[in-house]
């Protein structure tokens, strides 16, 4: 299974005429080289223009500096783009919130209607898998929303992780969510969760500690790559989460950020903002409440994740290329 998946060519893509793959990404995958998938919702909905485009370019550069190839994924003009040109990044960033936030369920609608679609964690995983990319870097995954025992609001990211064998490098669960319940759902879904670095704590996005112990831990990119390889060798058909704590110098005070989150969540409830509109609203409102501190932390953690993800991709490629 592992060998088959990681050696597949683009000729086997479903509806291959609808997939546009940049030459750089195509060559890397065909040669079993290191490739890192990147989502595009972080560009359209994660931060304001032009900071979003600048950050996206910097993240791609960081991946390249580790020796890997970045593959930002988005839907434009009725096609799935695996890897974006500089002009496409600019277009998506300038469209911003007008781009359709496309999770797995939205992909056929966005494609058929030729809408600009920014991929979430769930849809990026799905499309990365289709393209034969086994590793994906993002800021933080979605999860169980606060108050989900009444609303049943649980991110599709968790379901995708339970059925799509793509490793996700992130800074943990977005701290606007219920981290404890999210970890419980990931366990139920059979998703391997590992903290990357010298701590047994599961990180909390803006801050390094969530108060929850991580199920496992690795200290090196080589160890992480070995886990990904083992997942495929066992035909687990489920994803993995590698949670990377935000750099200490960029972390936000946990008490201050929890106060800001509580305020933003209460405001969202009062305004009736729920579903896929809630996360962008909360992130934007928290930036306002923290006077930009949370945005600076968000950018720092994404860049750090890109560095770690690029290093893991290189180690994974070494394993792939050693296969007959």
Coordinates of C-alpha atoms in Angstrom, one line a residue:
X1 CA 0.0 0.0 0.0
X2 CA 2.7 2.5 1.0
X3 CA 4.7 1.8 -2.1
X4 CA 1.7 2.0 -4.4
X5 CA 0.4 5.2 -3.0
X6 CA 3.7 7.0 -3.0
X7 CA 4.7 5.8 -6.4
X8 CA 1.5 6.6 -8.2
X9 CA 1.7 9.0 -11.2
X10 CA -0.6 11.9 -12.2
X11 CA -2.0 9.7 -15.0
X12 CA -4.0 7.9 -12.3
X13 CA -5.6 11.0 -10.9
X14 CA -9.4 11.0 -10.9
X15 CA -10.7 13.4 -13.6
X16 CA -7.0 14.2 -14.4
X17 CA -8.1 16.9 -16.9
X18 CA -9.5 18.8 -14.0
X19 CA -6.2 18.7 -12.0
X20 CA -3.6 21.4 -12.9
X21 CA -0.2 20.5 -11.4
X22 CA 2.7 22.9 -11.6
X23 CA 5.8 21.4 -13.3
X24 CA 7.8 21.7 -10.1
X25 CA 5.3 19.7 -8.1
X26 CA 4.8 17.2 -10.9
X27 CA 8.5 16.5 -11.2
X28 CA 8.9 16.1 -7.4
X29 CA 6.1 13.6 -7.0
X30 CA 7.1 11.5 -10.1
X31 CA 10.6 11.3 -8.7
X32 CA 9.3 10.5 -5.2
X33 CA 10.8 13.7 -3.9
X34 CA 9.8 15.8 -0.9
X35 CA 6.6 17.6 -1.4
X36 CA 4.5 19.6 1.2
X37 CA 0.9 20.3 0.6
X38 CA -0.4 23.7 1.8
X39 CA -4.0 24.8 2.3
X40 CA -5.4 28.0 0.8
X41 CA -8.1 29.0 3.4
X42 CA -5.3 30.4 5.5
X43 CA -4.7 32.8 2.6
X44 CA -8.3 33.8 1.9
X45 CA -9.8 33.6 5.4
X46 CA -6.8 33.5 7.8
X47 CA -5.4 37.0 7.6
X48 CA -6.0 40.3 5.8
X49 CA -4.6 41.3 2.4
X50 CA -1.7 41.9 1.6
X51 CA -0.3 40.2 4.7
X52 CA -1.9 36.9 3.6
X53 CA -0.1 36.8 0.3
X54 CA 3.2 37.9 1.8
X55 CA 2.9 35.1 4.5
X56 CA 2.0 32.5 1.8
X57 CA 5.1 33.4 -0.2
X58 CA 7.3 33.3 2.9
X59 CA 5.8 29.9 3.9
X60 CA 6.6 28.4 0.5
X61 CA 10.1 29.8 0.6
X62 CA 10.6 28.2 4.0
X63 CA 9.5 24.9 2.7
X64 CA 12.0 25.2 -0.2
X65 CA 14.8 26.2 2.2
X66 CA 14.4 22.8 3.9
X67 CA 14.9 21.1 0.5
X68 CA 11.2 20.3 -0.2
X69 CA 8.7 21.5 -2.8
X70 CA 5.6 23.5 -1.7
X71 CA 2.2 22.6 -3.2
X72 CA -0.4 25.1 -2.3
X73 CA -3.9 23.8 -3.3
X74 CA -6.9 25.8 -4.4
X75 CA -9.8 25.7 -6.9
X76 CA -9.8 28.3 -9.6
X77 CA -11.8 28.5 -12.9
X78 CA -13.3 25.0 -12.4
X79 CA -10.1 23.2 -11.8
X80 CA -8.1 21.9 -8.9
X81 CA -4.7 23.5 -8.8
X82 CA -1.9 21.5 -7.1
X83 CA 0.7 24.2 -6.7
X84 CA -0.1 27.9 -7.3
X85 CA 1.8 30.4 -9.4
X86 CA 2.7 33.7 -7.9
X87 CA -0.1 35.4 -9.8
X88 CA -2.6 32.8 -8.5
X89 CA -1.5 33.5 -4.9
X90 CA -2.0 37.2 -5.5
X91 CA -5.4 36.6 -7.0
X92 CA -6.6 34.4 -4.2
X93 CA -5.2 36.7 -1.5
X94 CA -6.9 39.8 -3.0
X95 CA -10.2 38.0 -3.3
X96 CA -10.0 37.2 0.4
X97 CA -13.2 36.4 2.1
X98 CA -15.1 36.4 -1.3
X99 CA -13.4 33.1 -2.1
X100 CA -15.6 30.1 -1.2
X101 CA -14.4 28.3 1.9
X102 CA -14.4 24.8 0.4
X103 CA -14.4 21.8 2.7
X104 CA -14.7 18.2 1.2
X105 CA -18.5 18.5 0.8
X106 CA -18.1 21.8 -1.2
X107 CA -15.6 20.6 -3.8
X108 CA -18.0 19.4 -6.5
X109 CA -20.2 22.5 -6.1
X110 CA -17.2 24.9 -6.3
X111 CA -15.7 23.1 -9.2
X112 CA -18.9 22.8 -11.2
X113 CA -19.8 26.4 -10.7
X114 CA -16.3 27.5 -11.4
X115 CA -16.1 29.5 -8.2
X116 CA -12.8 30.5 -6.5
X117 CA -12.4 28.0 -3.8
X118 CA -10.0 28.0 -0.8
X119 CA -9.3 24.6 0.6
X120 CA -9.7 23.8 4.3
X121 CA -7.7 21.1 6.2
X122 CA -10.3 18.4 5.2
X123 CA -10.4 19.3 1.5
X124 CA -6.6 19.9 1.3
X125 CA -6.0 16.4 2.7
X126 CA -8.5 14.8 0.3
X127 CA -6.9 16.6 -2.7
X128 CA -3.3 16.0 -1.5
X129 CA -4.1 12.3 -1.2
X130 CA -5.5 12.3 -4.8
X131 CA -2.3 13.8 -6.0
X132 CA -0.1 11.4 -4.1
X133 CA 1.2 13.9 -1.6
X134 CA 1.5 12.2 1.9
X135 CA 2.3 15.3 4.0
X136 CA 0.4 18.6 4.6
X137 CA 1.3 21.7 6.7
X138 CA -1.2 24.1 8.2
X139 CA -1.6 26.4 11.1
X140 CA -4.0 24.5 13.3
X141 CA -6.6 21.8 12.6
X142 CA -10.3 22.3 13.2
X143 CA -12.1 20.3 15.9
X144 CA -14.9 20.2 18.4
X145 CA -16.4 23.6 18.9
X146 CA -17.2 24.9 22.4
X147 CA -20.7 24.0 23.3
X148 CA -20.8 21.1 20.7
X149 CA -22.8 19.0 23.2
X150 CA -25.8 21.3 22.2
X151 CA -24.8 22.4 18.7
X152 CA -23.1 19.2 17.4
X153 CA -20.6 21.5 15.7
X154 CA -17.6 19.3 14.9
X155 CA -15.2 20.1 12.2
X156 CA -15.0 17.9 9.1
X157 CA -11.2 18.0 9.6
X158 CA -11.6 15.3 12.3
X159 CA -13.6 13.0 10.0
X160 CA -11.1 13.5 7.2
X161 CA -8.3 12.6 9.5
X162 CA -10.1 9.4 10.3
X163 CA -10.2 8.2 6.7
X164 CA -7.5 9.9 4.7
X165 CA -3.8 8.8 5.2
X166 CA -2.1 12.2 5.0
X167 CA 0.1 13.4 7.8
X168 CA -0.8 16.9 9.1
X169 CA 1.9 19.1 10.6
X170 CA 0.2 21.8 12.7
X171 CA 0.4 23.8 16.0
X172 CA -2.3 21.6 17.5
X173 CA -6.0 22.4 17.6
X174 CA -7.1 26.0 17.2
X175 CA -7.5 27.2 20.8
X176 CA -10.9 28.7 20.0
X177 CA -12.1 25.1 20.1
X178 CA -12.6 22.5 22.8
X179 CA -9.2 20.8 22.8
X180 CA -10.0 18.0 25.2
X181 CA -13.1 16.9 23.3
X182 CA -11.2 17.2 20.0
X183 CA -8.5 14.8 21.3
X184 CA -11.2 12.4 22.3
X185 CA -12.7 12.4 18.8
X186 CA -9.3 12.0 17.2
X187 CA -8.8 8.9 19.4
X188 CA -12.2 7.5 18.5
X189 CA -11.3 8.1 14.8
X190 CA -8.1 6.1 15.2
X191 CA -5.9 9.1 14.4
X192 CA -2.3 9.0 15.6
X193 CA -1.5 12.2 17.5
X194 CA 2.1 13.1 18.3
X195 CA 3.8 16.2 19.7
X196 CA 6.9 17.2 17.9
X197 CA 9.6 18.5 20.3
X198 CA 10.9 18.3 23.8
X199 CA 7.6 18.3 25.6
X200 CA 4.9 15.8 26.5
X201 CA 2.2 18.5 26.4
X202 CA -0.2 18.9 23.5
X203 CA 0.2 22.5 22.2
X204 CA -2.7 25.0 22.1
X205 CA -2.0 27.0 18.9
X206 CA -1.3 30.5 20.3
X207 CA 0.4 29.0 23.4
X208 CA 2.7 26.1 23.9
X209 CA 0.6 24.1 26.5
X210 CA -3.0 23.2 26.4
X211 CA -3.1 21.4 29.8
X212 CA -3.6 18.1 28.0
X213 CA -0.9 15.4 27.7
X214 CA 0.0 14.3 24.2
X215 CA -0.6 10.6 23.3
X216 CA 3.0 10.4 22.0
X217 CA 6.1 12.4 21.2
X218 CA 9.0 12.6 18.7
X219 CA 12.0 14.7 18.7
X220 CA 13.3 14.5 15.1
X221 CA 12.1 14.7 11.6
X222 CA 13.5 11.3 11.0
X223 CA 11.3 9.8 13.7
X224 CA 8.2 11.5 12.4
X225 CA 8.9 10.3 8.8
X226 CA 9.2 6.7 10.2
X227 CA 5.8 7.0 11.8
X228 CA 4.3 8.1 8.5
X229 CA 5.9 5.3 6.7
X230 CA 4.7 2.8 9.2
X231 CA 1.1 4.2 8.9
X232 CA 1.2 3.4 5.2
X233 CA 2.9 0.1 5.5
X234 CA 0.1 -1.0 7.8
X235 CA -2.6 0.4 5.4
X236 CA -4.1 2.3 8.2
X237 CA -6.1 4.5 5.8
X238 CA -6.2 7.2 8.5
X239 CA -4.3 10.5 8.9
X240 CA -1.8 11.6 11.5
X241 CA -1.4 14.8 13.5
X242 CA 2.1 16.1 14.3
X243 CA 1.6 19.0 16.8
X244 CA 4.4 21.5 16.9
X245 CA 4.4 24.0 19.7
X246 CA 4.7 27.6 18.7
X247 CA 8.2 29.0 19.3
X248 CA 8.5 30.2 22.8
X249 CA 9.4 33.8 21.8
X250 CA 6.2 34.1 19.7
X251 CA 3.7 32.5 22.1
X252 CA 0.9 34.6 23.5
X253 CA 0.2 34.6 27.3
X254 CA -2.3 31.8 27.9
X255 CA -4.5 33.7 30.3
X256 CA -4.7 36.8 28.0
X257 CA -5.6 34.7 24.9
X258 CA -8.2 32.6 26.8
X259 CA -9.9 35.9 27.9
X260 CA -9.8 37.1 24.3
X261 CA -11.3 33.9 23.0
X262 CA -14.0 33.8 25.7
X263 CA -15.0 37.4 24.7
X264 CA -15.0 36.5 21.0
X265 CA -17.0 33.3 21.5
X266 CA -19.7 35.1 23.5
X267 CA -20.0 37.8 20.9
X268 CA -20.3 35.2 18.1
X269 CA -23.1 33.4 20.1
X270 CA -24.9 36.7 20.6
X271 CA -24.8 37.4 16.9
X272 CA -25.9 33.9 15.9
X273 CA -22.6 33.2 14.0
X274 CA -22.1 29.4 13.7
X275 CA -20.9 26.7 11.4
X276 CA -18.1 27.4 8.9
X277 CA -18.5 31.2 9.4
X278 CA -17.6 30.9 13.1
X279 CA -13.9 30.2 12.9
X280 CA -13.0 33.1 10.5
X281 CA -15.1 35.5 12.7
X282 CA -13.4 34.4 15.9
X283 CA -9.9 34.6 14.5
X284 CA -10.6 38.1 13.1
X285 CA -12.2 39.3 16.4
X286 CA -9.3 37.8 18.5
X287 CA -6.8 39.8 16.4
X288 CA -8.8 42.9 17.2
X289 CA -9.0 42.2 20.9
X290 CA -5.3 41.3 21.2
X291 CA -4.4 44.3 19.1
X292 CA -2.6 42.2 16.5
X293 CA -0.7 40.0 18.9
X294 CA -2.6 36.8 17.9
X295 CA -2.0 37.5 14.2
X296 CA 1.7 37.8 14.8
X297 CA 1.6 34.5 16.7
X298 CA -0.4 32.9 13.9
X299 CA 2.2 33.9 11.3
X300 CA 5.1 32.7 13.5
X301 CA 3.6 29.3 14.1
X302 CA 2.7 28.7 10.4
X303 CA 6.3 29.5 9.5
X304 CA 7.6 27.2 12.1
X305 CA 5.3 24.4 11.0
X306 CA 6.5 24.9 7.4
X307 CA 10.1 24.5 8.6
X308 CA 9.3 21.3 10.5
X309 CA 7.1 20.0 7.7
X310 CA 9.7 20.6 5.1
X311 CA 12.3 18.7 7.1
X312 CA 9.9 15.7 7.7
X313 CA 9.1 15.7 3.9
X314 CA 12.8 15.4 3.1
X315 CA 13.2 12.5 5.5
X316 CA 10.1 10.8 4.2
X317 CA 11.4 11.2 0.6
X318 CA 14.6 9.4 1.7
X319 CA 12.5 6.5 2.8
X320 CA 10.4 6.5 -0.3
X321 CA 13.4 6.6 -2.6
X322 CA 15.0 3.7 -0.8
X323 CA 12.1 1.5 -1.9
X324 CA 12.6 -0.7 -4.9

